[in-house]
């Protein structure tokens, strides 16, 4: 019980609920170029960029599941896609354990782009009619750009949700050198 | 650290398998998952309400900055259209009443025989690949999956997911939306059908009246675009014309033209009819073609497939109205207006035509109030 309460779920669930509510209310009205910003996807990718591939995949899976439950898409579909987005974004930590903010932003955008591109692919895999059209070339950059803009806020939020602290460099004591 | 450690592989495998399992159960229908959806929707309601309250000034400011000019232009156009429609509304009301009366007389069900639930759109699509809106009525109001949704101008979609207090409508423009539809086209040419027979001819030699009045009744514009979900057939119009008269004097002497005089032909027999011959002009035939209507996304016309090129009887024409076909497996009753044919293209190698349909319901981005027909289909459709 204690491990559950100190784990990531009690933090991720309410944050996820609020972000999903924002997705369904505010962002459906604000549509530049006819594209809906994907704030849940941005959070999933940013969490991956801040915490690594595994935790990013878990966070993306959870957030995607909440999205599926609230929007009527097949349960598990968005969870799979957002898990993939978090996983891809988490690879920034394989380059450096303390990436700068702009590198986190780039990988967050990359994760969001991968997630948004794989959404129609996943829908096609489960038998939904193909939704590939030229709009994809507008949708993916806009969604990725939005994720990049939000990454300075969402990467620390993602770390907090997953109970991960940013590693700090510490000088080695003289005797151990 | 290895890129793919054992722990990482386990996490990936677990998540992928769990996703696939959930997708499989959900697409096949699972009461547990449906119940979970309902519970989650209830848990999300306070967050939805809070975010709507917080976001309203932001959304209003955004719309004011970006959409003001478009809105003003649209308002002017709509005002002009409204003025033009005022007269048509009065005529349409009378026609709807007559239509209802005809249905009742013939014991037929019309679209107005199904109870409806009026709902307000409270949210549009949250994603970029599915075209849905959310309405503020749910299972507590008697709404079920598969019920058709209409606005004042025609079919807009069907109920896709139902929560206790809300529901999600899959719009007709979504590529995943399919419905059986029919298109009615008048074949070329008309025929005159007598609606009353002339009286017995008079005997020869008797003086008769010679003027003839012809009354022509035309079923005009039977295929005009509908004025609402309960689109009626426009009533027959009647016109009366006076045909030129011909006088034959039975007592006039017969003029010989050089033939042998035949005393038996000394009088001329004439046959005249009594006046008021009534005829009705109708289209030679009304062609009814049935196919499957599919959406193609926003700003794209709907596509009506499996329409055959019946050139021997007449082809589907641009401007023909398209309605729901109904049927045992349909998700909607017959007769709901969908739109009008905007293009007909033959396809090579097949007799089927590619028929494009312009949606009659207008811009689905600006839906506000809709009606859910509590018509329970035999299937939830596709």
mmCIF file of C-alpha atoms in Angstrom, chain A residues 14 17-18 20-26 28-32 34-38 53-54 57-58 61 65-77 79-80 87 91 116 119-120 123 126 128-131 133 135-136 139 143, chain B residues 3-5 7-8 11-12 15-16 18-20 22-23 26-27 33 36-37 40-41 43-44 47-48 51-52 54-55 58-59 62-63 122-131 134 160-161 163 168 174-178 296 298 365:
data_model
loop_
_atom_site.group_PDB
_atom_site.id
_atom_site.type_symbol
_atom_site.label_atom_id
_atom_site.label_comp_id
_atom_site.label_asym_id
_atom_site.label_seq_id
_atom_site.Cartn_x
_atom_site.Cartn_y
_atom_site.Cartn_z
ATOM 1 C CA UNK A 14 -5.047 13.172 -11.418
ATOM 2 C CA UNK A 17 -7.410 13.391 -15.770
ATOM 3 C CA UNK A 18 -6.861 17.131 -15.908
ATOM 4 C CA UNK A 20 -7.480 14.708 -20.770
ATOM 5 C CA UNK A 21 -10.186 17.170 -19.707
ATOM 6 C CA UNK A 22 -8.194 20.009 -21.286
ATOM 7 C CA UNK A 23 -7.839 17.957 -24.465
ATOM 8 C CA UNK A 24 -11.606 17.463 -24.679
ATOM 9 C CA UNK A 25 -12.606 21.031 -23.909
ATOM 10 C CA UNK A 26 -10.095 23.782 -24.647
ATOM 11 C CA UNK A 28 -11.062 21.152 -29.489
ATOM 12 C CA UNK A 29 -11.869 24.838 -29.954
ATOM 13 C CA UNK A 30 -8.373 26.103 -30.677
ATOM 14 C CA UNK A 31 -7.390 24.588 -34.000
ATOM 15 C CA UNK A 32 -4.681 26.350 -35.979
ATOM 16 C CA UNK A 34 -7.474 22.842 -38.691
ATOM 17 C CA UNK A 35 -5.256 20.682 -36.460
ATOM 18 C CA UNK A 36 -6.134 19.763 -32.893
ATOM 19 C CA UNK A 37 -3.198 20.108 -30.491
ATOM 20 C CA UNK A 38 -2.475 16.849 -28.681
ATOM 21 C CA UNK A 53 12.173 4.788 -22.346
ATOM 22 C CA UNK A 54 10.636 2.349 -19.858
ATOM 23 C CA UNK A 57 6.303 3.858 -22.161
ATOM 24 C CA UNK A 58 4.440 3.180 -18.917
ATOM 25 C CA UNK A 61 0.369 3.698 -21.857
ATOM 26 C CA UNK A 65 -5.634 4.409 -21.733
ATOM 27 C CA UNK A 66 -7.301 7.370 -20.048
ATOM 28 C CA UNK A 67 -7.693 9.041 -23.439
ATOM 29 C CA UNK A 68 -9.339 5.911 -24.872
ATOM 30 C CA UNK A 69 -11.730 5.639 -21.934
ATOM 31 C CA UNK A 70 -12.888 9.219 -22.364
ATOM 32 C CA UNK A 71 -13.148 9.549 -26.148
ATOM 33 C CA UNK A 72 -14.669 6.311 -27.338
ATOM 34 C CA UNK A 73 -11.707 5.101 -29.374
ATOM 35 C CA UNK A 74 -10.963 1.368 -29.016
ATOM 36 C CA UNK A 75 -9.461 0.821 -25.575
ATOM 37 C CA UNK A 76 -5.785 0.079 -25.872
ATOM 38 C CA UNK A 77 -5.288 1.719 -29.249
ATOM 39 C CA UNK A 79 -2.437 3.464 -25.112
ATOM 40 C CA UNK A 80 -0.252 1.513 -27.529
ATOM 41 C CA UNK A 87 9.427 5.086 -25.474
ATOM 42 C CA UNK A 91 15.975 7.610 -26.007
ATOM 43 C CA UNK A 116 0.732 11.083 -34.236
ATOM 44 C CA UNK A 119 -2.234 6.736 -34.878
ATOM 45 C CA UNK A 120 -3.760 6.160 -38.349
ATOM 46 C CA UNK A 123 -6.317 2.343 -36.679
ATOM 47 C CA UNK A 126 -7.320 -2.980 -36.273
ATOM 48 C CA UNK A 128 -10.606 0.939 -39.150
ATOM 49 C CA UNK A 129 -10.854 2.632 -42.510
ATOM 50 C CA UNK A 130 -7.653 4.173 -43.705
ATOM 51 C CA UNK A 131 -7.283 7.813 -42.784
ATOM 52 C CA UNK A 133 -4.268 11.637 -46.597
ATOM 53 C CA UNK A 135 -3.424 16.314 -44.057
ATOM 54 C CA UNK A 136 -0.880 14.156 -42.276
ATOM 55 C CA UNK A 139 -0.940 17.495 -38.665
ATOM 56 C CA UNK A 143 1.517 18.486 -33.169
ATOM 57 C CA UNK B 3 20.144 -0.419 -25.221
ATOM 58 C CA UNK B 4 17.799 -3.331 -24.771
ATOM 59 C CA UNK B 5 18.186 -4.588 -21.244
ATOM 60 C CA UNK B 7 13.978 -5.146 -17.877
ATOM 61 C CA UNK B 8 13.304 -2.892 -20.825
ATOM 62 C CA UNK B 11 8.263 -3.646 -20.068
ATOM 63 C CA UNK B 12 7.887 -3.299 -23.816
ATOM 64 C CA UNK B 15 2.739 -3.064 -22.592
ATOM 65 C CA UNK B 16 2.329 -4.256 -26.175
ATOM 66 C CA UNK B 18 -1.716 -5.595 -22.778
ATOM 67 C CA UNK B 19 -2.649 -3.098 -25.486
ATOM 68 C CA UNK B 20 -3.409 -5.850 -27.982
ATOM 69 C CA UNK B 22 -7.519 -4.600 -24.587
ATOM 70 C CA UNK B 23 -8.059 -3.763 -28.250
ATOM 71 C CA UNK B 26 -13.026 -3.896 -26.859
ATOM 72 C CA UNK B 27 -13.608 -4.459 -30.571
ATOM 73 C CA UNK B 33 -14.724 -2.444 -20.490
ATOM 74 C CA UNK B 36 -15.145 0.888 -17.024
ATOM 75 C CA UNK B 37 -15.796 3.553 -19.657
ATOM 76 C CA UNK B 40 -14.285 6.827 -16.025
ATOM 77 C CA UNK B 41 -16.701 9.229 -17.690
ATOM 78 C CA UNK B 43 -14.906 10.473 -12.742
ATOM 79 C CA UNK B 44 -13.934 12.852 -15.539
ATOM 80 C CA UNK B 47 -12.503 17.861 -14.415
ATOM 81 C CA UNK B 48 -14.425 18.572 -17.628
ATOM 82 C CA UNK B 51 -11.613 22.982 -17.492
ATOM 83 C CA UNK B 52 -14.591 24.367 -19.429
ATOM 84 C CA UNK B 54 -11.395 28.001 -16.808
ATOM 85 C CA UNK B 55 -10.987 27.838 -20.552
ATOM 86 C CA UNK B 58 -9.360 31.859 -23.386
ATOM 87 C CA UNK B 59 -11.465 30.177 -26.051
ATOM 88 C CA UNK B 62 -9.065 33.062 -29.388
ATOM 89 C CA UNK B 63 -12.273 32.906 -31.419
ATOM 90 C CA UNK B 122 -20.651 20.255 -25.954
ATOM 91 C CA UNK B 123 -17.380 19.301 -27.560
ATOM 92 C CA UNK B 124 -15.911 18.523 -30.929
ATOM 93 C CA UNK B 125 -13.318 15.946 -31.894
ATOM 94 C CA UNK B 126 -10.319 15.704 -29.569
ATOM 95 C CA UNK B 127 -8.175 13.940 -32.149
ATOM 96 C CA UNK B 128 -7.072 14.561 -35.727
ATOM 97 C CA UNK B 129 -8.134 11.259 -37.273
ATOM 98 C CA UNK B 130 -11.652 10.717 -36.049
ATOM 99 C CA UNK B 131 -14.555 13.039 -36.736
ATOM 100 C CA UNK B 134 -19.885 14.976 -27.958
ATOM 101 C CA UNK B 160 -20.926 5.713 -31.455
ATOM 102 C CA UNK B 161 -20.389 5.577 -27.703
ATOM 103 C CA UNK B 163 -22.016 7.330 -21.322
ATOM 104 C CA UNK B 168 -20.219 10.583 -28.753
ATOM 105 C CA UNK B 174 -15.843 10.161 -41.022
ATOM 106 C CA UNK B 175 -14.271 7.554 -43.341
ATOM 107 C CA UNK B 176 -15.538 4.888 -40.973
ATOM 108 C CA UNK B 177 -19.174 5.906 -41.390
ATOM 109 C CA UNK B 178 -21.215 3.821 -43.830
ATOM 110 C CA UNK B 296 -14.100 11.055 -46.853
ATOM 111 C CA UNK B 298 -13.850 17.239 -43.905
ATOM 112 C CA UNK B 365 -17.876 22.261 -37.401
#
